[in-house]
Amino acid sequence: MFSKSLLFFLVIYTFSDLSYGQKDKKFFRKDYTYIESVQSFYKIHSVAKTFNNAKQMCAQEGAMLYYAENVEEMNAVASFWNRTQPNLPWVFVGLTDQMAEGFFETVDRRPISEVYSRWQRFQPDNHLNNEDCVHMDLIGTMNDYKCDSKTKFICKKTLQSLQWNYNCNMPNLDYIYNQDIGKCYKLHRTPMTWADAYAMCQIESTSLAVINNQMEADYLAKLTKTTPEPMVAEQYQQGIYHVGFHNRFREGWQTVEGTPMNVDADIWYKNKLPQNCYEECGSMFFNGRLVTTDCNMKSFFICEQKAIATTSTTTTEPNEESYML
Ligand SMILES: *[C@@H]1O[C@H](CO)[C@@H](O)[C@H](O)[C@H]1NC(C)=O
């Protein structure tokens, strides 16, 4: 009895360390660095984007375009920036007066007076009546700047705002765990081309869903049925969902992992493996059958997350037995 309890306790202890420990472990995503003194995660993006695209990219990563709360944070981030990308002169920060000229606020709509700001001399000047966004240098000096000029940027996630999807072992709560398959899925309901869908899953640190067998196809078909289609103004292929296979390299149909497609013929639409055709991208019908589509056509799409650390045991609370020790 004693050893059984001990074992049980150890199991609980092990799993609770994995499941409840994200805030203790201080992990958000592999591409973000945690800075202890300011209790937040940061990523310096090395591909320059317009202000709005930078803001959107941070949001898609589950974070926010960085602005400093105070001089301590500005210094902490500057030190990280100087250590990792010392030659980067400017970054966009999450401050803008796009809403009302001359009224600068943060991207989450706080007045600039509540956060760090130190303008360069004679700035902001709204030069040529075309500077509604803000960039900052390594020493924390700010200047208003054209929103559509592509600039590098930093995304930020506070430890406080971090929520953890325990079943999927990731910070994104939109992913739904399927225990039988051992994967997590998210049905995206913004139509995109196959390539943009592929990139979107990557941004979420996942990948376009790979369908390996009938069980997965059936589950994804069910998922599309239980997720009603919203009204979308633009043209897209209704009832078709981009998934993770393609023939973009003309090397034969393969999964996004680079392995040849190896599923039973009857998972394909009309029970037929695709012949060489101009349609080079992979999709799924609402009924779970695989189809090939024109890569330029927009569709909803499905991302998947494979690496699942634990099973449903993660939510087990210690019970009486564990106190018998
Ligand atoms: C960046 O790092 C270099 C080398 O450590 C240092 O000399 C320089 O003062 C730093 N610059 C800023 C702005 O902190």
Short mmCIF file of C-alpha atoms and ligand atoms in Angstrom, two decimals:
data_model
loop_
_atom_site.label_atom_id
_atom_site.label_comp_id
_atom_site.label_asym_id
_atom_site.label_seq_id
_atom_site.Cartn_x
_atom_site.Cartn_y
_atom_site.Cartn_z
CA MET A 1 0.00 0.00 0.00
CA PHE A 2 2.73 2.38 0.98
CA SER A 3 4.74 1.82 -2.17
CA LYS A 4 1.63 2.14 -4.30
CA SER A 5 0.90 5.51 -2.73
CA LEU A 6 4.45 6.56 -3.18
CA LEU A 7 4.36 5.62 -6.83
CA PHE A 8 1.08 7.45 -7.26
CA PHE A 9 2.48 10.53 -5.60
CA LEU A 10 5.54 10.45 -7.84
CA VAL A 11 3.36 10.15 -10.93
CA ILE A 12 1.27 13.13 -9.85
CA TYR A 13 4.39 15.07 -8.95
CA THR A 14 6.00 14.37 -12.31
CA PHE A 15 2.95 15.31 -14.32
CA SER A 16 2.14 18.37 -12.30
CA ASP A 17 5.66 19.59 -12.83
CA LEU A 18 5.12 19.32 -16.58
CA SER A 19 1.62 20.66 -16.66
CA TYR A 20 1.46 23.43 -14.12
CA GLY A 21 5.02 24.50 -14.49
CA GLN A 22 4.97 26.73 -17.54
CA LYS A 23 4.99 29.95 -15.58
CA ASP A 24 7.65 28.50 -13.31
CA LYS A 25 9.67 27.30 -16.25
CA LYS A 26 9.06 30.61 -17.92
CA PHE A 27 8.63 29.27 -21.38
CA PHE A 28 6.49 30.87 -24.10
CA ARG A 29 7.89 29.86 -27.49
CA LYS A 30 11.28 28.67 -28.67
CA ASP A 31 11.83 31.88 -30.64
CA TYR A 32 11.25 34.18 -27.66
CA THR A 33 13.78 35.07 -24.96
CA TYR A 34 12.73 35.60 -21.38
CA ILE A 35 14.14 38.61 -19.53
CA GLU A 36 13.77 37.99 -15.83
CA SER A 37 14.11 41.58 -14.61
CA VAL A 38 11.01 42.63 -16.54
CA GLN A 39 9.16 39.28 -16.44
CA SER A 40 8.52 39.20 -20.18
CA PHE A 41 9.47 37.36 -23.37
CA TYR A 42 10.86 39.15 -26.45
CA LYS A 43 11.64 38.38 -30.05
CA ILE A 44 13.51 40.71 -32.39
CA HIS A 45 12.15 40.13 -35.87
CA SER A 46 14.81 40.28 -38.53
CA VAL A 47 12.43 40.65 -41.47
CA ALA A 48 11.32 44.27 -41.81
CA LYS A 49 7.61 44.93 -42.13
CA THR A 50 5.21 47.85 -42.31
CA PHE A 51 3.88 48.95 -38.95
CA ASN A 52 0.51 47.29 -39.41
CA ASN A 53 2.05 44.05 -40.63
CA ALA A 54 4.49 44.09 -37.71
CA LYS A 55 1.60 44.58 -35.30
CA GLN A 56 -0.30 41.75 -36.96
CA MET A 57 2.71 39.41 -36.94
CA CYS A 58 3.20 39.87 -33.18
CA ALA A 59 -0.52 39.19 -32.61
CA GLN A 60 -0.34 36.05 -34.75
CA GLU A 61 2.55 34.83 -32.61
CA GLY A 62 0.37 35.36 -29.54
CA ALA A 63 2.31 38.46 -28.49
CA MET A 64 2.18 42.22 -28.98
CA LEU A 65 4.29 44.83 -30.75
CA TYR A 66 6.77 45.97 -28.11
CA TYR A 67 6.76 49.34 -26.43
CA ALA A 68 8.49 49.96 -23.11
CA GLU A 69 6.46 50.43 -19.93
CA ASN A 70 9.25 52.41 -18.30
CA VAL A 71 12.94 53.22 -18.52
CA GLU A 72 13.87 49.96 -16.75
CA GLU A 73 12.22 47.91 -19.46
CA MET A 74 13.69 50.10 -22.21
CA ASN A 75 17.16 49.45 -20.77
CA ALA A 76 16.60 45.72 -20.30
CA VAL A 77 15.39 45.30 -23.89
CA ALA A 78 18.12 47.57 -25.27
CA SER A 79 20.71 45.42 -23.57
CA PHE A 80 19.21 42.25 -25.15
CA TRP A 81 19.04 44.04 -28.52
CA ASN A 82 22.64 45.25 -28.25
CA ARG A 83 23.78 41.75 -27.30
CA THR A 84 21.98 39.97 -30.14
CA GLN A 85 21.62 42.51 -32.99
CA PRO A 86 24.01 45.39 -32.26
CA ASN A 87 23.88 46.68 -35.85
CA LEU A 88 20.14 47.13 -35.92
CA PRO A 89 19.65 50.93 -35.73
CA TRP A 90 15.89 51.28 -35.30
CA VAL A 91 12.83 49.22 -34.48
CA PHE A 92 9.17 50.05 -34.75
CA VAL A 93 7.60 50.29 -31.31
CA GLY A 94 3.93 49.79 -30.56
CA LEU A 95 3.00 53.47 -30.46
CA THR A 96 0.95 55.28 -33.06
CA ASP A 97 -1.33 58.27 -33.71
CA GLN A 98 -3.11 56.61 -36.64
CA MET A 99 -6.45 57.01 -34.84
CA ALA A 100 -6.19 60.73 -34.16
CA GLU A 101 -3.37 62.93 -35.43
CA GLY A 102 -1.14 64.10 -32.59
CA PHE A 103 -2.71 61.72 -30.07
CA PHE A 104 -0.15 58.99 -29.60
CA GLU A 105 -1.30 55.82 -27.89
CA THR A 106 -0.06 52.26 -27.49
CA VAL A 107 -1.22 49.48 -29.82
CA ASP A 108 -3.45 48.30 -26.97
CA ARG A 109 -4.93 51.79 -26.69
CA ARG A 110 -3.26 53.26 -23.64
CA PRO A 111 -2.32 56.93 -23.68
CA ILE A 112 1.39 57.44 -24.26
CA SER A 113 1.62 59.30 -20.93
CA GLU A 114 1.24 55.94 -19.13
CA VAL A 115 4.30 54.37 -20.72
CA TYR A 116 7.93 55.10 -21.56
CA SER A 117 8.48 57.87 -24.09
CA ARG A 118 11.45 60.03 -24.89
CA TRP A 119 11.26 61.90 -28.16
CA GLN A 120 14.20 63.04 -30.17
CA ARG A 121 14.52 66.83 -30.26
CA PHE A 122 11.80 68.52 -32.37
CA GLN A 123 9.92 65.23 -32.67
CA PRO A 124 7.25 64.16 -33.30
CA ASP A 125 6.88 66.44 -36.32
CA ASN A 126 4.54 64.42 -38.58
CA HIS A 127 6.94 65.14 -41.43
CA LEU A 128 5.14 65.64 -44.79
CA ASN A 129 1.96 64.91 -42.87
CA ASN A 130 2.86 61.25 -43.16
CA GLU A 131 4.38 60.00 -39.91
CA ASP A 132 1.87 58.24 -37.69
CA CYS A 133 4.09 55.48 -36.34
CA VAL A 134 7.08 55.48 -34.03
CA HIS A 135 10.53 53.98 -34.14
CA MET A 136 13.15 53.87 -31.43
CA ASP A 137 16.92 53.46 -31.33
CA LEU A 138 19.16 51.51 -28.95
CA ILE A 139 19.37 54.30 -26.41
CA GLY A 140 15.60 54.69 -26.29
CA THR A 141 15.15 57.83 -28.38
CA MET A 142 11.91 57.95 -30.32
CA ASN A 143 10.97 59.55 -33.62
CA ASP A 144 7.71 59.53 -35.55
CA TYR A 145 8.02 57.68 -38.81
CA LYS A 146 6.13 56.50 -41.89
CA CYS A 147 3.89 53.55 -41.01
CA ASP A 148 4.36 51.92 -44.40
CA SER A 149 8.15 52.00 -44.45
CA LYS A 150 9.38 48.50 -43.72
CA THR A 151 11.22 48.39 -40.42
CA LYS A 152 12.36 45.64 -38.09
CA PHE A 153 10.49 45.28 -34.82
CA ILE A 154 10.27 43.52 -31.48
CA CYS A 155 7.36 41.47 -30.17
CA LYS A 156 6.67 41.10 -26.47
CA LYS A 157 4.69 38.73 -24.27
CA THR A 158 4.38 39.34 -20.55
CA LEU A 159 4.69 36.35 -18.24
CA GLN A 160 1.53 37.56 -16.56
CA SER A 161 -0.51 37.29 -19.77
CA LEU A 162 0.81 33.81 -20.60
CA GLN A 163 -1.87 31.12 -20.67
CA TRP A 164 -1.00 27.53 -21.30
CA ASN A 165 -2.88 24.95 -23.33
CA TYR A 166 -1.89 21.98 -21.17
CA ASN A 167 -3.19 19.24 -23.45
CA CYS A 168 -1.38 20.59 -26.45
CA ASN A 169 1.67 21.81 -24.53
CA MET A 170 1.59 25.20 -26.22
CA PRO A 171 0.47 28.74 -25.37
CA ASN A 172 -2.27 28.90 -28.02
CA LEU A 173 -5.66 28.08 -26.51
CA ASP A 174 -7.36 27.79 -29.91
CA TYR A 175 -5.86 24.36 -30.54
CA ILE A 176 -8.17 21.45 -29.75
CA TYR A 177 -6.72 18.21 -28.45
CA ASN A 178 -7.81 14.87 -29.81
CA GLN A 179 -6.72 12.10 -27.50
CA ASP A 180 -7.30 9.23 -29.93
CA ILE A 181 -5.10 10.80 -32.57
CA GLY A 182 -2.66 12.41 -30.18
CA LYS A 183 -2.62 15.72 -32.02
CA CYS A 184 -4.07 19.17 -31.58
CA TYR A 185 -5.84 21.00 -34.37
CA LYS A 186 -6.95 24.50 -35.19
CA LEU A 187 -9.39 25.24 -37.96
CA HIS A 188 -8.57 28.64 -39.40
CA ARG A 189 -11.56 30.44 -40.81
CA THR A 190 -9.81 33.24 -42.64
CA PRO A 191 -9.40 32.15 -46.26
CA MET A 192 -5.82 32.09 -47.47
CA THR A 193 -3.86 30.68 -50.36
CA TRP A 194 -2.11 27.40 -49.59
CA ALA A 195 1.27 29.17 -49.23
CA ASP A 196 -0.12 31.79 -46.85
CA ALA A 197 -1.85 29.05 -44.86
CA TYR A 198 1.44 27.15 -44.68
CA ALA A 199 3.16 30.30 -43.38
CA MET A 200 0.36 31.03 -40.92
CA CYS A 201 0.73 27.63 -39.25
CA GLN A 202 4.50 28.19 -39.05
CA ILE A 203 3.89 31.56 -37.37
CA GLU A 204 1.82 29.72 -34.77
CA SER A 205 4.75 27.28 -34.32
CA THR A 206 2.67 24.48 -35.85
CA SER A 207 2.24 23.08 -39.36
CA LEU A 208 -0.50 22.41 -41.90
CA ALA A 209 -2.35 19.28 -40.80
CA VAL A 210 -1.08 16.04 -42.30
CA ILE A 211 -3.74 13.38 -42.80
CA ASN A 212 -2.28 9.92 -42.36
CA ASN A 213 -5.33 7.72 -42.13
CA GLN A 214 -9.11 7.44 -42.11
CA MET A 215 -9.42 8.21 -38.40
CA GLU A 216 -7.71 11.56 -38.82
CA ALA A 217 -9.73 12.35 -41.94
CA ASP A 218 -12.97 11.51 -40.14
CA TYR A 219 -12.09 13.65 -37.17
CA LEU A 220 -11.15 16.66 -39.30
CA ALA A 221 -14.38 16.25 -41.29
CA LYS A 222 -16.26 16.33 -37.99
CA LEU A 223 -14.30 19.38 -36.90
CA THR A 224 -15.33 21.27 -40.04
CA LYS A 225 -18.98 20.40 -39.39
CA THR A 226 -18.95 21.52 -35.78
CA THR A 227 -17.25 24.76 -36.75
CA PRO A 228 -19.79 26.85 -38.64
CA GLU A 229 -18.52 28.82 -41.58
CA PRO A 230 -18.58 32.54 -40.93
CA MET A 231 -19.66 35.06 -43.53
CA VAL A 232 -16.63 36.01 -45.57
CA ALA A 233 -16.84 38.89 -48.01
CA GLU A 234 -14.07 37.78 -50.36
CA GLN A 235 -14.00 34.93 -52.84
CA TYR A 236 -12.82 31.58 -51.52
CA GLN A 237 -13.37 27.87 -52.06
CA GLN A 238 -16.15 26.93 -49.68
CA GLY A 239 -16.16 23.41 -48.27
CA ILE A 240 -12.47 22.93 -48.99
CA TYR A 241 -9.71 23.18 -46.41
CA HIS A 242 -6.02 23.44 -47.13
CA VAL A 243 -3.99 20.72 -45.42
CA GLY A 244 -0.36 19.63 -45.31
CA PHE A 245 0.52 18.01 -48.61
CA HIS A 246 1.58 19.34 -51.99
CA ASN A 247 3.40 18.76 -55.23
CA ARG A 248 5.01 22.16 -55.45
CA PHE A 249 8.42 20.77 -56.25
CA ARG A 250 7.09 18.46 -58.98
CA GLU A 251 8.71 15.60 -57.13
CA GLY A 252 5.46 13.79 -56.53
CA TRP A 253 2.88 14.38 -53.84
CA GLN A 254 4.43 14.75 -50.43
CA THR A 255 3.55 15.93 -46.95
CA VAL A 256 4.83 19.21 -45.55
CA GLU A 257 7.31 17.09 -43.62
CA GLY A 258 8.79 15.98 -46.94
CA THR A 259 7.69 12.36 -46.82
CA PRO A 260 5.83 10.86 -49.80
CA MET A 261 2.04 10.79 -49.40
CA ASN A 262 1.24 7.31 -48.28
CA VAL A 263 -2.46 7.02 -47.54
CA ASP A 264 -5.05 4.56 -48.81
CA ALA A 265 -6.53 5.42 -52.18
CA ASP A 266 -10.02 5.61 -50.72
CA ILE A 267 -9.10 8.67 -48.64
CA TRP A 268 -8.80 10.57 -51.90
CA TYR A 269 -11.73 12.23 -53.54
CA LYS A 270 -13.26 9.76 -56.04
CA ASN A 271 -10.92 7.09 -54.58
CA LYS A 272 -8.24 8.26 -56.91
CA LEU A 273 -4.68 9.27 -56.30
CA PRO A 274 -3.95 12.54 -58.06
CA GLN A 275 -2.27 12.31 -61.42
CA ASN A 276 0.22 14.88 -62.51
CA CYS A 277 -1.81 18.00 -62.82
CA TYR A 278 -1.37 21.71 -62.61
CA GLU A 279 -3.09 21.79 -59.24
CA GLU A 280 -0.11 21.57 -56.96
CA CYS A 281 -1.53 22.02 -53.50
CA GLY A 282 -3.28 19.75 -51.06
CA SER A 283 -6.67 20.22 -49.49
CA MET A 284 -9.48 18.33 -47.85
CA PHE A 285 -13.17 18.31 -48.70
CA PHE A 286 -15.61 18.95 -45.86
CA ASN A 287 -16.27 15.18 -45.87
CA GLY A 288 -12.65 14.35 -45.16
CA ARG A 289 -11.64 13.29 -48.68
CA LEU A 290 -8.36 14.64 -49.98
CA VAL A 291 -8.36 16.80 -53.08
CA THR A 292 -5.78 18.72 -55.01
CA THR A 293 -6.31 22.41 -55.57
CA ASP A 294 -4.88 25.36 -57.37
CA CYS A 295 -2.33 26.88 -54.99
CA ASN A 296 -3.65 30.35 -55.71
CA MET A 297 -7.17 29.63 -54.56
CA LYS A 298 -8.07 30.78 -51.07
CA SER A 299 -9.59 28.38 -48.55
CA PHE A 300 -9.99 27.84 -44.87
CA PHE A 301 -7.22 25.61 -43.52
CA ILE A 302 -6.19 23.40 -40.64
CA CYS A 303 -3.01 23.55 -38.58
CA GLU A 304 -1.81 20.79 -36.29
CA GLN A 305 0.49 20.49 -33.33
CA LYS A 306 2.13 17.13 -32.87
CA ALA A 307 4.45 17.22 -29.93
CA ILE A 308 2.29 16.46 -26.97
CA ALA A 309 4.23 15.97 -23.81
CA THR A 310 1.60 14.43 -21.60
CA THR A 311 -1.77 12.76 -21.65
CA SER A 312 -5.01 13.69 -19.88
CA THR A 313 -3.31 12.82 -16.58
CA THR A 314 -2.13 16.41 -16.60
CA THR A 315 -5.31 17.68 -14.99
CA THR A 316 -5.28 15.13 -12.15
CA GLU A 317 -5.30 16.77 -8.76
CA PRO A 318 -3.57 15.03 -5.90
CA ASN A 319 -6.24 13.10 -4.00
CA GLU A 320 -6.44 11.62 -0.52
CA GLU A 321 -4.21 8.75 -1.43
CA SER A 322 -1.29 11.01 -2.09
CA TYR A 323 -1.58 12.43 1.43
CA MET A 324 -1.35 8.96 2.97
CA LEU A 325 2.39 9.29 2.81
C1 LIG B 1 26.45 47.89 -26.93
O1 LIG B 1 27.47 46.98 -26.57
C2 LIG B 1 28.77 47.46 -26.77
C3 LIG B 1 29.75 46.33 -26.54
O2 LIG B 1 29.50 45.68 -25.33
C4 LIG B 1 29.00 48.65 -25.85
O3 LIG B 1 30.30 49.16 -26.03
C5 LIG B 1 27.97 49.72 -26.19
O4 LIG B 1 28.09 50.80 -25.30
C6 LIG B 1 26.57 49.16 -26.12
N1 LIG B 1 25.65 50.15 -26.61
C7 LIG B 1 24.55 50.52 -25.93
C8 LIG B 1 23.73 51.56 -26.56
O5 LIG B 1 24.22 50.03 -24.86
#
